[in-house]
Structure formats: structure tokens, C-alpha cells
Coordinates of C-alpha atoms in Angstrom, one line a residue:
X57 CA 0.0 0.0 0.0
X58 CA 1.4 3.4 -1.0
X59 CA 1.1 6.9 0.4
X60 CA -1.4 7.5 -2.4
X61 CA -4.2 6.4 -0.1
X62 CA -3.7 9.6 2.0
X63 CA -2.3 12.0 -0.6
X64 CA -3.4 15.5 0.4
X65 CA -5.5 14.4 3.3
X66 CA -5.6 12.4 6.6
X67 CA -7.5 9.2 7.4
X68 CA -9.8 10.6 10.1
X69 CA -10.2 9.0 13.5
X70 CA -13.8 10.1 13.7
X71 CA -15.7 9.9 10.4
X72 CA -16.6 13.5 9.3
X73 CA -19.4 12.2 7.1
X74 CA -21.0 10.1 9.8
X75 CA -24.6 11.2 9.0
X76 CA -24.1 12.4 5.4
X77 CA -26.3 9.6 4.0
X78 CA -29.1 10.5 6.5
X79 CA -28.9 14.3 6.0
X80 CA -32.2 14.7 4.1
X81 CA -34.0 12.3 6.5
X82 CA -32.7 14.3 9.5
X83 CA -33.8 17.6 8.0
X84 CA -37.2 16.2 7.2
X85 CA -37.5 14.9 10.8
X86 CA -36.7 18.3 12.2
X87 CA -39.6 19.8 10.2
X88 CA -42.0 17.0 11.0
X89 CA -41.1 16.9 14.7
X90 CA -41.4 20.7 15.0
X91 CA -44.8 20.8 13.3
X92 CA -46.4 17.8 14.9
X93 CA -50.0 18.6 16.0
X94 CA -49.5 17.7 19.7
X95 CA -46.3 19.7 20.0
X96 CA -44.9 16.9 22.1
X97 CA -41.1 17.3 21.8
X98 CA -39.9 15.1 24.7
X99 CA -40.9 11.6 25.9
X100 CA -43.5 11.2 23.2
X101 CA -44.6 8.4 20.9
X102 CA -41.3 8.2 19.1
X103 CA -39.4 7.8 22.3
X104 CA -41.7 5.0 23.4
X105 CA -41.3 3.4 20.0
X106 CA -37.5 3.5 20.2
X107 CA -37.5 2.0 23.7
X108 CA -39.7 -0.8 22.4
X109 CA -37.5 -1.4 19.3
X110 CA -34.4 -1.6 21.5
X111 CA -36.0 -4.1 23.8
X112 CA -35.7 -6.7 21.0
X113 CA -31.9 -6.2 21.0
X114 CA -31.4 -6.8 24.7
X115 CA -33.4 -10.0 25.3
X116 CA -36.6 -8.1 26.2
X117 CA -35.1 -6.0 29.0
X118 CA -36.8 -2.7 29.9
X119 CA -35.2 0.2 28.1
X120 CA -35.6 3.7 29.4
X121 CA -34.3 6.5 27.1
X122 CA -32.5 9.3 28.8
X123 CA -30.4 12.4 28.1
X124 CA -27.0 10.6 28.1
X125 CA -25.1 7.5 29.3
X126 CA -23.7 9.5 32.2
X127 CA -27.2 10.5 33.3
X128 CA -28.3 6.9 32.9
X129 CA -25.6 5.9 35.5
X130 CA -26.8 8.7 37.8
X131 CA -30.4 7.5 37.4
X132 CA -29.5 3.9 38.3
X133 CA -27.4 4.8 41.3
X134 CA -30.1 7.1 42.6
X135 CA -32.8 4.5 42.1
X136 CA -30.6 2.1 44.1
X137 CA -30.4 4.6 46.9
X138 CA -26.7 5.2 46.7
X139 CA -25.7 8.2 48.7
X140 CA -23.5 9.7 51.5
X141 CA -21.6 7.1 53.4
X142 CA -21.7 4.5 50.6
X143 CA -18.9 3.3 48.5
X144 CA -19.0 2.2 44.8
X145 CA -16.1 0.3 43.4
X146 CA -15.2 1.6 39.9
X147 CA -12.2 1.1 37.5
X148 CA -9.2 3.3 38.1
X149 CA -8.8 3.8 34.3
X150 CA -11.6 5.1 32.2
X151 CA -13.9 8.1 31.6
X152 CA -14.8 10.7 34.3
X153 CA -18.4 9.6 34.7
X154 CA -17.2 6.5 36.5
X155 CA -16.2 8.8 39.3
X156 CA -18.5 11.8 38.8
X157 CA -21.7 9.9 39.0
X158 CA -20.8 8.4 42.3
X159 CA -19.2 11.5 43.8
X160 CA -22.2 13.7 42.8
X161 CA -24.5 11.6 44.9
X162 CA -22.3 12.1 47.9
X163 CA -20.9 8.6 47.8
X164 CA -17.2 7.6 47.5
X165 CA -15.7 6.1 44.3
X166 CA -13.2 3.4 45.3
X167 CA -10.8 2.8 42.4
X168 CA -9.8 -0.8 41.4
X169 CA -6.9 -1.5 39.1
X170 CA -7.3 -3.0 35.6
X171 CA -6.1 -5.9 33.6
X172 CA -2.8 -5.0 32.0
X173 CA -3.7 -6.1 28.5
X174 CA -7.5 -5.8 28.1
X175 CA -7.7 -2.5 30.2
X176 CA -11.0 -3.6 31.7
X177 CA -11.2 -3.7 35.5
X178 CA -9.6 -6.7 37.2
X179 CA -12.2 -8.8 39.1
X180 CA -9.7 -9.7 41.8
X181 CA -8.9 -6.0 42.4
X182 CA -12.7 -5.2 42.6
X183 CA -13.1 -7.9 45.2
X184 CA -10.2 -6.6 47.2
X185 CA -11.7 -3.1 47.2
X186 CA -15.0 -4.1 48.7
X187 CA -15.6 -3.0 52.3
X188 CA -18.6 -3.0 54.6
X189 CA -19.5 0.4 53.2
X190 CA -19.6 -0.9 49.6
X191 CA -23.1 -0.4 48.1
X192 CA -22.3 -1.3 44.5
X193 CA -19.7 -2.3 42.0
X194 CA -19.6 -0.7 38.6
X195 CA -17.4 -2.3 36.0
X196 CA -17.0 -0.7 32.6
X197 CA -16.5 -2.1 29.2
X198 CA -13.5 -0.4 27.6
X199 CA -12.7 0.3 23.9
X200 CA -13.4 -3.0 22.2
X201 CA -13.4 -5.4 25.2
X202 CA -16.2 -6.2 27.6
X203 CA -15.5 -6.6 31.3
X204 CA -15.5 -10.1 32.9
X205 CA -19.2 -9.9 33.8
X206 CA -19.6 -13.5 34.9
X207 CA -16.9 -12.9 37.5
X208 CA -18.5 -9.5 38.5
X209 CA -21.9 -11.1 39.0
X210 CA -20.4 -13.7 41.3
X211 CA -18.5 -11.1 43.3
X212 CA -21.7 -9.0 43.7
X213 CA -23.7 -12.1 44.7
X214 CA -21.0 -13.2 47.2
X215 CA -20.7 -9.8 48.9
X216 CA -24.4 -8.8 48.6
X217 CA -23.8 -5.6 46.7
X218 CA -25.5 -4.1 43.6
X219 CA -24.0 -4.6 40.2
X220 CA -24.2 -1.7 37.7
X221 CA -22.9 -2.3 34.2
X222 CA -21.3 0.7 32.5
X223 CA -21.9 -0.6 29.0
X224 CA -22.0 2.9 27.4
X225 CA -19.5 1.9 24.7
X226 CA -20.7 -1.6 24.2
X227 CA -24.1 -1.5 22.6
X228 CA -24.3 -4.5 20.3
X229 CA -21.6 -6.4 22.1
X230 CA -22.4 -10.0 23.3
X231 CA -20.6 -12.0 25.9
X232 CA -21.3 -15.8 26.2
X233 CA -24.6 -15.2 24.3
X234 CA -25.8 -12.4 26.6
X235 CA -26.0 -8.8 25.3
X236 CA -24.0 -6.0 26.8
X237 CA -26.1 -4.0 29.2
X238 CA -28.0 -7.0 30.6
X239 CA -25.3 -8.6 32.8
X240 CA -25.8 -6.3 35.8
X241 CA -29.0 -5.3 37.6
X242 CA -28.9 -2.4 35.2
X243 CA -26.7 -1.1 32.4
X244 CA -26.5 1.9 30.2
X245 CA -25.9 2.8 26.5
X246 CA -24.7 6.1 25.2
X247 CA -25.9 7.6 21.9
X248 CA -23.3 10.3 21.6
X249 CA -22.3 10.8 18.0
X250 CA -19.2 8.6 18.0
X251 CA -20.6 5.6 19.8
X252 CA -21.6 2.5 17.9
X253 CA -25.3 3.7 17.9
X254 CA -24.5 7.4 17.9
X255 CA -27.0 10.0 17.0
X256 CA -26.7 13.6 15.8
X257 CA -26.4 14.9 19.3
X258 CA -26.6 13.5 22.8
X259 CA -28.6 10.7 24.4
X260 CA -28.6 7.4 26.1
X261 CA -30.6 4.6 27.7
X262 CA -30.9 2.6 30.9
X263 CA -31.3 -1.2 30.4
X264 CA -32.7 -3.5 33.1
X265 CA -34.7 -6.7 33.6
X266 CA -35.9 -5.3 37.0
X267 CA -39.4 -3.8 36.3
X268 CA -39.4 -1.9 39.6
X269 CA -36.0 -0.4 39.0
X270 CA -37.2 0.7 35.5
X271 CA -40.3 2.3 37.0
X272 CA -38.3 4.4 39.4
X273 CA -35.8 5.4 36.7
X274 CA -38.6 6.5 34.4
X275 CA -39.9 8.7 37.2
X276 CA -36.5 10.1 38.1
X277 CA -35.6 11.0 34.5
X278 CA -38.7 13.3 34.4
X279 CA -38.3 15.4 37.6
X280 CA -39.7 12.6 39.7
X281 CA -43.1 12.6 38.1
X282 CA -45.0 9.4 37.9
X283 CA -48.5 9.7 36.7
X284 CA -50.2 13.2 36.6
X285 CA -48.0 16.0 35.3
X286 CA -46.7 18.4 38.0
X287 CA -47.2 15.9 40.7
X288 CA -43.8 14.8 41.9
X289 CA -43.5 11.6 44.0
X290 CA -39.8 11.9 44.5
X291 CA -36.9 14.3 43.9
X292 CA -35.9 13.7 40.3
X293 CA -33.7 15.0 37.5
X294 CA -34.2 16.4 34.0
X295 CA -32.8 13.5 31.9
X296 CA -35.5 13.4 29.3
X297 CA -35.1 12.1 25.7
X298 CA -36.3 14.3 22.8
X299 CA -38.5 13.2 20.0
X300 CA -36.3 14.3 17.2
X301 CA -33.4 12.1 18.4
X302 CA -35.8 9.2 18.9
X303 CA -37.1 9.5 15.4
X304 CA -33.6 9.7 14.0
X305 CA -32.5 6.6 16.0
X306 CA -35.5 4.6 14.8
X307 CA -34.4 5.5 11.3
X308 CA -30.8 4.3 11.9
X309 CA -31.5 1.2 14.0
X310 CA -32.0 -1.2 11.0
X311 CA -28.5 -0.4 9.8
X312 CA -26.8 -0.9 13.2
X313 CA -26.0 -4.6 12.7
X314 CA -24.2 -3.9 9.4
X315 CA -22.2 -1.0 10.9
X316 CA -21.2 -3.2 13.9
X317 CA -20.1 -6.0 11.5
X318 CA -17.9 -3.6 9.5
X319 CA -16.3 -2.4 12.7
X320 CA -15.7 -6.0 13.8
X321 CA -14.1 -6.9 10.5
X322 CA -11.8 -3.9 10.6
X323 CA -10.8 -4.8 14.2
X324 CA -10.2 -8.4 13.3
X325 CA -7.9 -7.4 10.5
X326 CA -5.9 -5.1 12.7
X327 CA -5.5 -7.7 15.4
X328 CA -4.3 -10.3 12.8
X329 CA -1.7 -7.8 11.5
X330 CA -0.6 -6.6 14.9
X331 CA -0.4 -9.9 16.8
X332 CA 3.2 -10.5 15.7
X333 CA 4.2 -7.1 17.0
X334 CA 4.0 -7.8 20.7
X335 CA 7.7 -8.5 20.9
X336 CA 8.3 -5.1 19.4
X337 CA 6.3 -3.3 21.9
X338 CA 2.9 -3.0 20.3
X339 CA 0.2 -5.2 21.8
X340 CA -3.3 -5.5 20.2
X341 CA -6.4 -6.6 22.1
X342 CA -7.1 -10.3 22.3
X343 CA -8.5 -11.9 19.1
X344 CA -12.0 -13.3 18.8
X345 CA -15.5 -11.8 18.8
X346 CA -17.0 -13.0 22.1
X347 CA -17.2 -10.1 24.5
X348 CA -16.1 -7.6 21.9
X349 CA -17.8 -4.3 21.1
X350 CA -15.5 -2.4 18.6
X351 CA -16.4 1.2 19.7
X352 CA -12.7 2.0 19.7
X353 CA -9.7 -0.1 18.7
X354 CA -6.8 0.5 21.0
X355 CA -3.3 -0.9 21.1
X356 CA -0.8 -0.7 23.9
X357 CA 2.5 0.8 22.6
X358 CA 5.7 1.1 24.6
X359 CA 6.6 4.1 22.4
X360 CA 3.1 5.5 22.2
X361 CA 3.9 9.1 21.5
X362 CA 6.4 8.2 18.9
X363 CA 3.9 5.9 17.2
X364 CA 1.3 8.7 17.2
X365 CA 3.7 11.1 15.6
X366 CA 4.6 8.5 13.0
X367 CA 1.0 7.9 12.1
X368 CA 0.3 11.6 11.9
X369 CA 3.3 12.1 9.6
X370 CA 1.9 9.4 7.3
X371 CA -1.6 10.8 7.2
X372 CA -3.3 8.7 9.9
X373 CA -5.2 10.3 12.8
X374 CA -5.1 8.5 16.1
X375 CA -6.4 9.3 19.6
X376 CA -5.1 9.1 23.2
X377 CA -7.8 8.3 25.7
X378 CA -7.5 8.9 29.4
X379 CA -3.9 10.2 29.8
X380 CA -4.2 10.0 33.6
X381 CA -5.9 7.3 35.7
X382 CA -8.9 8.6 37.5
X383 CA -7.4 8.6 41.0
X384 CA -4.5 10.8 39.6
X385 CA -7.0 13.3 38.2
X386 CA -7.3 16.5 40.3
X387 CA -11.1 16.0 40.5
X388 CA -10.7 12.7 42.2
X389 CA -7.5 13.2 44.2
X390 CA -9.5 13.3 47.5
X391 CA -10.7 9.8 46.9
X392 CA -7.1 8.4 46.4
X393 CA -5.8 7.0 49.7
X394 CA -2.2 8.1 50.4
X395 CA 0.3 5.4 49.2
X396 CA -2.3 3.5 47.1
X397 CA -1.1 2.7 43.6
X398 CA -2.8 1.5 40.5
X399 CA 0.2 0.4 38.4
X400 CA -1.7 -1.2 35.5
X401 CA -4.0 1.9 35.1
X402 CA -0.9 4.1 35.1
X403 CA 0.8 1.9 32.5
X404 CA -2.3 2.0 30.2
X405 CA -2.5 5.8 30.4
X406 CA 1.1 5.9 29.2
X407 CA 0.7 3.3 26.4
X408 CA -2.8 3.4 25.0
X409 CA -3.4 4.6 21.5
X410 CA -6.6 4.3 19.5
X411 CA -6.7 3.7 15.7
X412 CA -9.4 4.5 13.2
X413 CA -12.1 1.8 13.2
X414 CA -15.2 3.7 12.0
X415 CA -17.3 1.8 9.5
X416 CA -16.9 4.4 6.8
X417 CA -13.2 3.4 6.3
X418 CA -12.4 1.8 3.0
X419 CA -10.5 -1.5 2.8
X420 CA -7.6 0.4 1.3
X421 CA -7.6 2.8 4.2
X422 CA -7.7 0.0 6.8
X423 CA -4.8 -1.7 5.0
X424 CA -2.9 1.5 5.0
X425 CA -3.4 2.1 8.7
X426 CA -2.2 -1.5 9.4
X427 CA 0.8 -1.1 7.1
X428 CA 1.8 2.2 8.8
X429 CA 1.7 0.7 12.3
X430 CA 3.7 -2.3 11.1
X431 CA 6.3 -0.1 9.4
X432 CA 6.8 1.8 12.7
X433 CA 7.4 -1.5 14.5
X434 CA 9.9 -2.6 11.9
X435 CA 11.9 0.6 12.5
X436 CA 10.6 2.7 9.5
X437 CA 9.8 5.7 11.7
X438 CA 9.1 9.2 10.8
X439 CA 11.5 11.8 12.0

């Protein structure tokens, strides 16, 4: 593969034409939603239809659309009664909502270290972090790998704590035949643009087989209303889903399986190409499809920054996620006990690099990305 693939441009990390094919549909939906007779712009018929359509993808679990994946986690933890004096065990490496959602309820996030290769939270570390104050454990799926949810379920059962599945990045993933989002008492999806089921804006969903938990979450997302409008049974939040996004997601849902398959094929090709590079300091995620989600394809590179510069010099965009573990972030420093260390989270923050895996990539572009990484490993590095 030659540089001709990228001549005059860069292979993007995020597809700039993500919704180009749907532009006319989206514009029409804006008009139709804005002029609908009932003037119902939130939590209307389209939202209900989307929730029902998504139920078929998660083994019939309840689906509650909300304003974001982050707010979904807050809704779940609130419905479970998590608050001051409680602890929630979360991964030490990942996105800020893992700590924010717990801390904003007055509870304490307790950080557990991760697996050094998959970058998902280590079940043994989760179990070691549980104390008499632990109310819940909240593992998160990371990049293209689902957490070890069978182990997490057993840990939660053994210790009598709640299990919340941060499956924001894993919609469409399946582990041992069970869909992501359904392993815990409740899970979440995120519909932010770049996720596997991203929309032209923001949004998310709570997923649960617990009908009572779903009922409480539905009330909480709408200012605590359950029944007549302006009658509030509980203190709630504004985490409502709008009808335009619901209509657009209903339009895009039939194409989700094909987009996920394209991501999976790209990821499989990368892993096949990169597997021999481990001895040269570039480690891909484990092969196979079970427990995979393909939101982001990340390698662990000993010379991460040099690899990133090399890719940029050859017209390939890449992305560094989470350059600091959560307990090393200023926002969460007060939750980091003196002397406590998270060595695998720290190593991941120094080595992680994500490569383009969006479904709009051509075969030639995918091959070029792989060739460019392999050339770096072989010593053909940009100055």
C-alpha cells in the first residue's frame, strides 16, 4: 500500500461524514417533529417506539431512554439509593463519569486496578476493594473489550452488593450469548455521536430486567413525576429524551448490525496484522468476537507518543484516551488514599493509542493504517 491512499488528506479518527447519507432524512425529521400537532417534543410516541424497538436487541429487557449515558448511571445509582456514606467500586482507568456519577451523589468512588492487556477492571482488584460500606460495584467495558461480567456477577452475589454495568460503549456487544447491558442489575448505553449507535447529538438509555427499577428510573428522569403532570412523588432529574433524536435513532436502527459488522471486520484485520508485533512493543487486544464491542480499537504501545507522531506524519489520525488514571486526576484526588497505587492503570495511560475503526473506512484505508503501524514496529519511523 502506498502513500497515495492519503495523498493530500488524513485518514480521520472520527468519520466527518457520519450522517451524510441521512442528511435529508434528518432535515425532514426536524420539520415533522417541529410541526407535529400535539407539540410533544420530549418523551412522546417516538421515544416509546425507540424504547420498544431496542428491547428486542437486549433480550426483552426494559429500556428507558434518557439524556446521556452519564445521566443513565446517575439515574440507576439514585434509584438504588446510593448516597452519602456509601462506596461504589469503579475502574481506576476510564472516563470521568465513573467517578463523577458516584461523587455527585455524595458517595465515595473506590478505584480498582485494571487488567494490563484488556484494560478492563480486574475482578480480583474489585473484590479486594469491597468493604462493609460498599453499596455497588460498577465495572465498565473499555474500547473493544467487555469486562468479565460473569466474575463480576459472582463477586456481587457473594458480597451482597449491587451490580451496575457501564456498557455505554458496548451496545451490540455480546458475551457468552448475553447482550452487553444485561449482565448487571442495570446497564447503560450512550448515543453520543461517535458511539456504535451514535446520534446527531446526545442521548442514552438505561437497560434493566428489573421492572421496579425501570419504573423508578422512568420517574426520576422526568423530575420525579410518575402519573399526573406536575405531581412529583420523588426528587428527580431532567434526563428526558427528545422526540427528534428518537425518530432519527429509529431510522438508523436497522443499519446498526451492518455497521457493527464492519467495525468487527476492521478490528479483526488489525489484530491479525498486529499480533506478531507484541515482541516489538505493540500489543493489540485479544482476538475473537465473544465479549467484543468495537467502539474504539486500541493498542498498547511502549513508544506510544512516537507511534502517534509516525501515524500523523503518514496521514493517519489516532487518539489518546485517558492520559491520567482517574485517581490521579485533580477532580478525584481526594478519593485516592495516600500510598495507594494502580500500576496497570498508570501503564495503560502511558501506552494506550486508538486507531481509526469507524465503519466508513475503505478496505484500502484499513490496510494503509495497518501497514503504517507495522512499518513503525519494523523501524521505519518518521523523523
